[in-house]
Coordinates of N, CA, C and O in Angstrom, one line a residue:
A403 N 95.7 156.8 199.9 CA 96.5 157.5 199.0 C 96.9 156.8 198.2 O 97.6 155.6 198.3
E404 N 97.2 157.2 197.0 CA 97.8 156.4 195.7 C 99.4 156.8 195.8 O 99.7 158.0 195.7
S405 N 100.0 155.8 195.7 CA 101.7 156.1 195.7 C 102.1 156.7 194.5 O 101.4 156.4 193.5
E406 N 103.2 157.2 194.6 CA 104.0 157.6 193.3 C 104.1 156.5 192.3 O 103.8 156.5 191.0
C407 N 104.4 155.3 192.7 CA 104.8 154.4 191.8 C 103.4 153.8 191.4 O 103.3 153.5 190.1
E408 N 102.2 153.6 192.0 CA 101.2 153.4 191.4 C 100.7 154.3 190.3 O 100.1 154.0 189.3
F409 N 100.9 155.5 190.8 CA 100.4 156.5 189.7 C 101.3 156.5 188.5 O 100.6 156.6 187.3
T410 N 102.4 156.4 188.5 CA 103.3 156.1 187.2 C 102.9 155.2 186.6 O 103.0 155.0 185.2
E411 N 102.5 153.9 187.3 CA 102.3 152.7 186.5 C 101.1 153.0 185.8 O 100.8 152.5 184.6
K412 N 100.0 153.6 186.2 CA 98.8 154.0 185.4 C 99.1 154.8 184.2 O 98.6 154.5 183.3
I413 N 100.0 155.9 184.5 CA 100.2 156.5 183.2 C 101.1 155.7 182.2 O 100.6 155.8 180.9
V414 N 102.0 154.8 182.6 CA 102.7 154.0 181.6 C 101.7 153.1 181.0 O 101.7 153.0 179.6
K415 N 100.9 152.6 181.5 CA 99.8 151.7 180.9 C 98.8 152.4 180.0 O 98.6 152.0 178.8
T416 N 98.5 153.6 180.5 CA 97.5 154.5 179.3 C 98.2 154.9 178.2 O 98.0 154.7 177.2
V417 N 99.5 155.2 178.5 CA 100.2 155.8 177.2 C 100.9 154.5 176.3 O 100.6 154.5 175.3
S418 N 101.0 153.3 177.1 CA 101.1 152.2 176.1 C 100.3 151.9 175.3 O 100.3 151.3 174.1
K419 N 99.0 151.9 175.9 CA 97.8 151.4 175.0 C 97.6 152.4 173.8 O 97.3 151.9 172.6
W420 N 97.8 153.7 174.2 CA 97.8 154.5 173.0 C 98.7 154.3 171.8 O 98.5 154.4 170.5
I421 N 100.1 154.0 172.2 CA 101.0 153.7 171.4 C 101.0 152.6 170.6 O 101.3 152.4 169.3
H422 N 100.6 151.4 171.2 CA 100.5 150.2 170.6 C 99.1 150.0 169.9 O 99.0 149.0 169.1
H423 N 98.1 150.6 170.1 CA 96.9 150.4 169.2 C 96.9 151.1 167.9 O 97.2 152.3 167.6
T424 N 96.9 150.3 166.9 CA 97.1 150.7 165.5 C 95.8 150.6 164.9 O 95.1 149.6 165.0
C425 N 95.1 151.7 164.4 CA 93.9 151.6 163.7 C 93.9 150.9 162.3 O 94.7 150.8 161.7
L426 N 92.8 150.0 162.1 CA 92.6 149.3 160.8 C 92.3 150.2 159.7 O 91.3 151.2 160.0
Y427 N 92.7 149.9 158.5 CA 92.2 150.8 157.5 C 90.7 150.6 157.2 O 90.4 149.5 157.1
V428 N 90.0 151.8 157.2 CA 88.6 151.8 156.7 C 88.3 153.0 155.8 O 88.7 154.0 156.1
S429 N 88.1 152.6 154.5 CA 87.6 153.7 153.6 C 87.0 154.8 154.1 O 85.7 154.5 154.7
D430 N 87.1 156.0 153.8 CA 86.0 157.0 154.1 C 85.1 157.4 153.2 O 84.4 158.1 153.1
Q431 N 85.1 156.5 152.2 CA 84.1 156.6 150.9 C 82.9 155.5 151.1 O 82.1 155.6 150.2
V432 N 82.9 155.0 152.4 CA 81.6 154.0 152.4 C 80.4 154.8 152.9 O 80.5 155.4 153.8
V433 N 79.3 154.7 152.1 CA 78.1 155.3 152.4 C 77.4 154.6 153.5 O 77.3 153.2 153.5
G434 N 76.8 155.2 154.5 CA 76.0 154.7 155.6 C 76.8 154.0 156.6 O 76.2 153.6 157.6
L435 N 78.0 153.9 156.5 CA 78.9 153.2 157.6 C 78.7 153.8 159.2 O 78.4 153.3 160.2
E436 N 78.8 155.3 158.9 CA 78.8 156.1 160.2 C 77.6 155.9 161.0 O 77.7 156.0 162.5
S437 N 76.5 155.5 160.6 CA 75.1 155.4 161.2 C 75.1 154.0 161.8 O 74.4 153.7 162.8
Q438 N 76.1 152.9 161.2 CA 75.8 151.6 161.8 C 76.6 151.3 162.8 O 76.4 150.6 163.7
I439 N 77.9 152.1 162.9 CA 78.7 151.8 164.0 C 78.1 152.0 165.3 O 78.4 151.4 166.3
P440 N 77.5 153.3 165.8 CA 76.9 153.4 167.1 C 75.9 152.2 167.4 O 75.7 151.8 168.6
E441 N 75.1 151.9 166.3 CA 74.2 150.8 166.5 C 74.8 149.5 166.9 O 74.5 148.8 168.0
L442 N 76.1 149.1 166.5 CA 76.6 147.9 166.8 C 77.4 148.0 168.3 O 77.4 147.0 168.9
N443 N 77.9 149.2 168.3 CA 78.5 149.4 169.7 C 77.6 149.3 170.8 O 77.9 148.9 171.9
L444 N 76.3 149.9 170.7 CA 75.3 149.6 171.5 C 75.1 148.4 171.8 O 74.7 147.8 173.0
L445 N 74.8 147.3 170.7 CA 74.8 145.8 170.9 C 75.9 145.3 171.7 O 75.5 144.2 172.5
L446 N 77.0 145.6 171.4 CA 78.2 145.0 172.0 C 78.4 145.5 173.6 O 79.0 144.7 174.3
D447 N 77.8 146.7 173.9 CA 77.8 147.2 175.2 C 79.1 146.9 175.8 O 79.1 146.2 177.1
V448 N 80.2 147.4 175.5 CA 81.5 147.3 175.9 C 81.8 147.9 177.3 O 82.4 147.3 178.1
E449 N 80.9 148.7 177.8 CA 81.0 149.3 179.0 C 80.6 148.1 180.2 O 81.1 148.2 181.3
S450 N 79.9 147.2 180.0 CA 79.2 146.1 180.7 C 80.4 145.2 180.9 O 80.5 144.5 179.8
S451 N 80.9 145.0 181.9 CA 82.1 144.0 182.2 C 81.5 142.5 182.7 O 82.2 141.9 183.1
D452 N 80.2 142.5 182.9 CA 79.7 141.5 183.6 C 79.5 140.3 182.6 O 79.2 139.2 183.1
R453 N 79.5 140.5 181.4 CA 79.2 139.3 180.4 C 80.1 139.5 179.0 O 80.5 140.6 179.0
V454 N 80.0 138.6 178.3 CA 80.4 138.4 177.0 C 79.5 138.9 176.1 O 78.6 138.3 176.2
H455 N 79.8 139.8 175.2 CA 78.7 140.2 174.1 C 79.4 139.8 172.8 O 80.5 140.0 172.4
M456 N 78.4 139.3 171.8 CA 79.0 138.9 170.6 C 77.9 139.2 169.5 O 76.7 139.1 169.8
V457 N 78.1 139.9 168.4 CA 77.6 140.3 167.4 C 77.9 139.8 166.2 O 79.1 139.8 165.8
G458 N 77.0 138.9 165.5 CA 77.3 138.4 164.1 C 76.9 139.3 163.0 O 75.8 139.9 163.2
I459 N 77.6 139.4 162.0 CA 77.4 140.4 160.8 C 77.5 139.4 159.7 O 78.4 138.8 159.2
H460 N 76.4 139.5 159.0 CA 76.0 138.3 157.9 C 75.5 138.9 156.6 O 74.8 139.9 156.8
G461 N 75.7 138.3 155.5 CA 75.0 139.0 154.2 C 76.0 138.6 153.1 O 76.9 137.8 153.3
I462 N 75.3 138.8 152.0 CA 76.0 138.5 150.9 C 77.4 139.1 150.7 O 77.6 140.1 151.2
G463 N 78.3 138.5 149.9 CA 79.7 139.0 149.8 C 79.6 140.4 149.0 O 78.8 140.5 148.2
G464 N 80.6 141.3 149.5 CA 80.8 142.6 149.0 C 79.8 143.8 149.5 O 79.9 144.9 148.8
I465 N 79.1 143.5 150.4 CA 78.2 144.5 151.0 C 78.8 145.4 152.0 O 78.2 146.2 152.6
G466 N 80.0 145.1 152.6 CA 80.8 145.9 153.6 C 80.9 145.2 154.8 O 81.0 145.9 155.9
K467 N 80.7 143.9 155.0 CA 80.5 143.2 156.5 C 82.0 143.5 157.2 O 82.0 143.8 158.2
T468 N 83.0 143.2 156.3 CA 84.4 143.4 156.9 C 84.7 144.9 157.1 O 85.4 145.1 158.3
T469 N 84.4 145.7 156.4 CA 84.5 147.2 156.5 C 83.7 147.6 157.9 O 84.4 148.4 158.7
L470 N 82.6 147.2 158.1 CA 81.9 147.6 159.2 C 82.6 147.1 160.5 O 82.6 147.8 161.5
A471 N 83.1 145.8 160.4 CA 83.7 145.1 161.5 C 85.0 145.9 161.9 O 85.2 146.0 163.2
R472 N 85.8 146.2 160.8 CA 87.2 147.0 161.4 C 86.5 148.5 161.6 O 87.3 148.8 162.7
A473 N 85.7 148.9 161.3 CA 85.2 150.3 161.9 C 84.9 150.1 163.3 O 85.2 151.0 164.2
V474 N 84.0 149.1 163.6 CA 83.6 148.9 165.0 C 84.8 148.7 166.0 O 84.9 149.1 167.0
Y475 N 85.8 147.8 165.4 CA 86.9 147.3 166.0 C 87.7 148.7 166.4 O 88.1 149.0 167.5
N476 N 87.8 149.6 165.4 CA 88.6 151.0 165.6 C 87.9 151.7 166.7 O 88.5 152.6 167.5
S477 N 86.6 151.6 166.7 CA 85.9 152.5 167.8 C 86.0 152.0 169.1 O 85.7 152.8 170.2
I478 N 85.9 150.7 169.3 CA 86.0 150.1 170.7 C 87.6 149.6 171.1 O 87.6 149.3 172.3
A479 N 88.5 149.6 170.4 CA 89.7 148.9 170.6 C 90.4 149.4 171.8 O 91.1 148.8 172.7
D480 N 90.3 150.9 172.1 CA 90.9 151.7 173.4 C 90.2 151.1 174.6 O 90.8 151.3 175.7
S481 N 89.1 150.2 174.6 CA 88.6 150.0 175.8 C 89.1 148.7 176.2 O 88.5 148.2 177.3
F482 N 90.0 148.0 175.8 CA 90.4 146.8 176.1 C 92.0 146.9 176.2 O 92.5 147.6 175.5
E483 N 92.6 145.9 177.2 CA 93.9 145.9 177.3 C 94.6 145.1 176.2 O 95.8 145.8 176.0
G484 N 94.0 144.3 175.5 CA 94.6 143.7 174.3 C 93.5 143.5 173.4 O 92.3 143.1 173.7
V485 N 93.9 143.8 172.1 CA 93.0 143.5 170.9 C 93.7 142.9 169.8 O 94.8 142.8 169.8
C486 N 93.0 142.2 168.8 CA 93.3 141.5 167.8 C 92.0 141.5 166.8 O 91.0 141.1 167.1
F487 N 92.2 141.7 165.5 CA 91.4 141.6 164.5 C 91.8 140.4 163.5 O 92.9 140.6 162.8
L488 N 91.0 139.3 163.5 CA 91.5 138.3 162.7 C 90.3 138.3 161.5 O 89.2 138.2 161.6
G489 N 90.9 138.7 160.3 CA 90.3 138.6 159.0 C 90.3 137.6 158.2 O 91.1 136.6 158.5
N490 N 89.5 137.1 157.5 CA 89.2 136.1 156.7 C 89.4 134.6 157.4 O 90.2 133.9 157.1
V491 N 88.8 134.6 158.5 CA 89.0 133.5 159.5 C 88.4 132.2 158.6 O 89.1 131.2 158.7
R492 N 87.2 132.1 157.9 CA 86.9 130.9 157.2 C 88.1 130.4 156.2 O 88.5 129.4 156.2
E493 N 88.6 131.4 155.4 CA 89.6 131.0 154.6 C 90.7 130.4 155.2 O 91.5 129.5 154.7
N494 N 91.2 131.3 156.4 CA 92.5 131.0 156.9 C 92.4 129.6 157.8 O 93.4 129.0 157.9
S495 N 91.3 129.3 158.2 CA 90.8 128.0 159.1 C 90.9 126.9 158.2 O 91.5 125.9 158.2
I496 N 90.5 127.0 156.7 CA 90.7 126.1 155.8 C 91.9 125.8 155.2 O 92.5 124.8 155.2
T497 N 92.8 126.9 155.0 CA 94.2 126.8 154.5 C 94.9 126.6 155.6 O 95.8 125.7 155.3
H498 N 95.2 127.0 156.8 CA 96.1 126.8 157.8 C 95.5 126.1 158.8 O 96.4 125.6 159.7
G499 N 94.1 125.9 159.1 CA 93.7 125.2 160.4 C 93.4 126.2 161.6 O 93.9 127.2 161.5
L500 N 92.7 125.6 162.5 CA 92.4 126.4 163.7 C 93.4 126.8 164.4 O 93.5 127.9 165.4
V501 N 94.3 125.9 164.8 CA 95.5 126.2 165.6 C 96.5 127.4 165.1 O 96.6 128.1 165.8
Y502 N 96.4 127.5 163.7 CA 97.2 128.8 163.2 C 96.2 129.9 163.6 O 96.9 131.1 164.2
L503 N 95.0 130.0 163.7 CA 94.2 131.1 163.9 C 94.4 131.5 165.6 O 94.5 132.5 165.9
Q504 N 94.7 130.4 166.4 CA 94.8 130.6 167.8 C 96.2 131.1 167.9 O 96.3 132.0 168.9
Q505 N 97.0 130.6 167.5 CA 98.5 131.1 167.5 C 98.5 132.7 167.2 O 99.2 133.5 167.9
M506 N 97.8 133.0 166.1 CA 97.7 134.3 165.4 C 97.1 135.3 166.7 O 97.5 136.3 167.1
L507 N 95.9 134.8 167.1 CA 95.2 135.5 168.2 C 96.0 135.7 169.5 O 96.3 137.0 170.1
L508 N 96.6 134.7 170.1 CA 97.6 134.7 171.3 C 98.8 135.6 170.9 O 99.2 136.4 171.8
S509 N 99.4 135.5 170.0 CA 100.7 136.2 169.6 C 100.3 137.7 169.5 O 101.0 138.8 170.0
K510 N 99.0 138.2 168.9 CA 98.8 139.6 168.9 C 98.4 140.2 170.3 O 98.6 141.3 170.5
L511 N 97.6 139.2 170.9 CA 97.3 139.9 172.4 C 98.2 139.9 173.3 O 98.2 140.7 174.2
V512 N 99.5 139.2 173.4 CA 100.3 139.3 174.1 C 101.4 140.1 173.7 O 102.8 140.8 174.4
G513 N 101.3 140.6 172.3 CA 102.2 141.6 171.8 C 103.7 141.0 171.4 O 104.6 141.5 171.2
D514 N 103.7 139.8 170.9 CA 104.8 139.1 170.6 C 104.5 138.2 169.3 O 103.7 137.5 169.2
E515 N 105.2 138.9 168.1 CA 105.0 138.4 166.8 C 105.8 137.0 166.6 O 105.6 136.3 165.6
R516 N 106.6 136.6 167.6 CA 107.2 135.3 167.5 C 106.1 134.2 167.5 O 104.9 134.3 168.0
D517 N 106.4 133.0 167.0 CA 105.4 132.0 167.0 C 105.2 131.4 168.4 O 106.1 131.2 169.2
I518 N 103.9 131.4 168.7 CA 103.5 130.7 170.1 C 103.0 129.2 169.6 O 102.2 129.2 168.7
K519 N 103.5 128.4 170.3 CA 103.3 126.9 170.1 C 102.2 126.5 171.0 O 102.3 126.7 172.2
L520 N 100.9 125.9 170.3 CA 100.0 125.3 171.3 C 100.2 123.7 171.4 O 100.5 123.1 170.6

């Protein structure tokens, strides 16, 4: 039997995930986006916890790669305890370096906006 403390902890964790998850902006004017999201979610297979899945989105600039990635992020973020969306990775790695990106990732995952030193 589950104790009252354990039950309360589950409720707090669930509500906390709802409160802390912020959806990324995705325009509702994008044509064809809705049909691509389930296809990518299928490839990511979020429900499978036995391995890591990665999907690359590539193509010429301006075709909606980032918009699609944001929409997929929004659709699966609630499946994870910690989430982070890092945009403009190439540009930020050139400008600020990879350590900066690692710090951004870790600070967002632990929910602490202060600088994390690596």
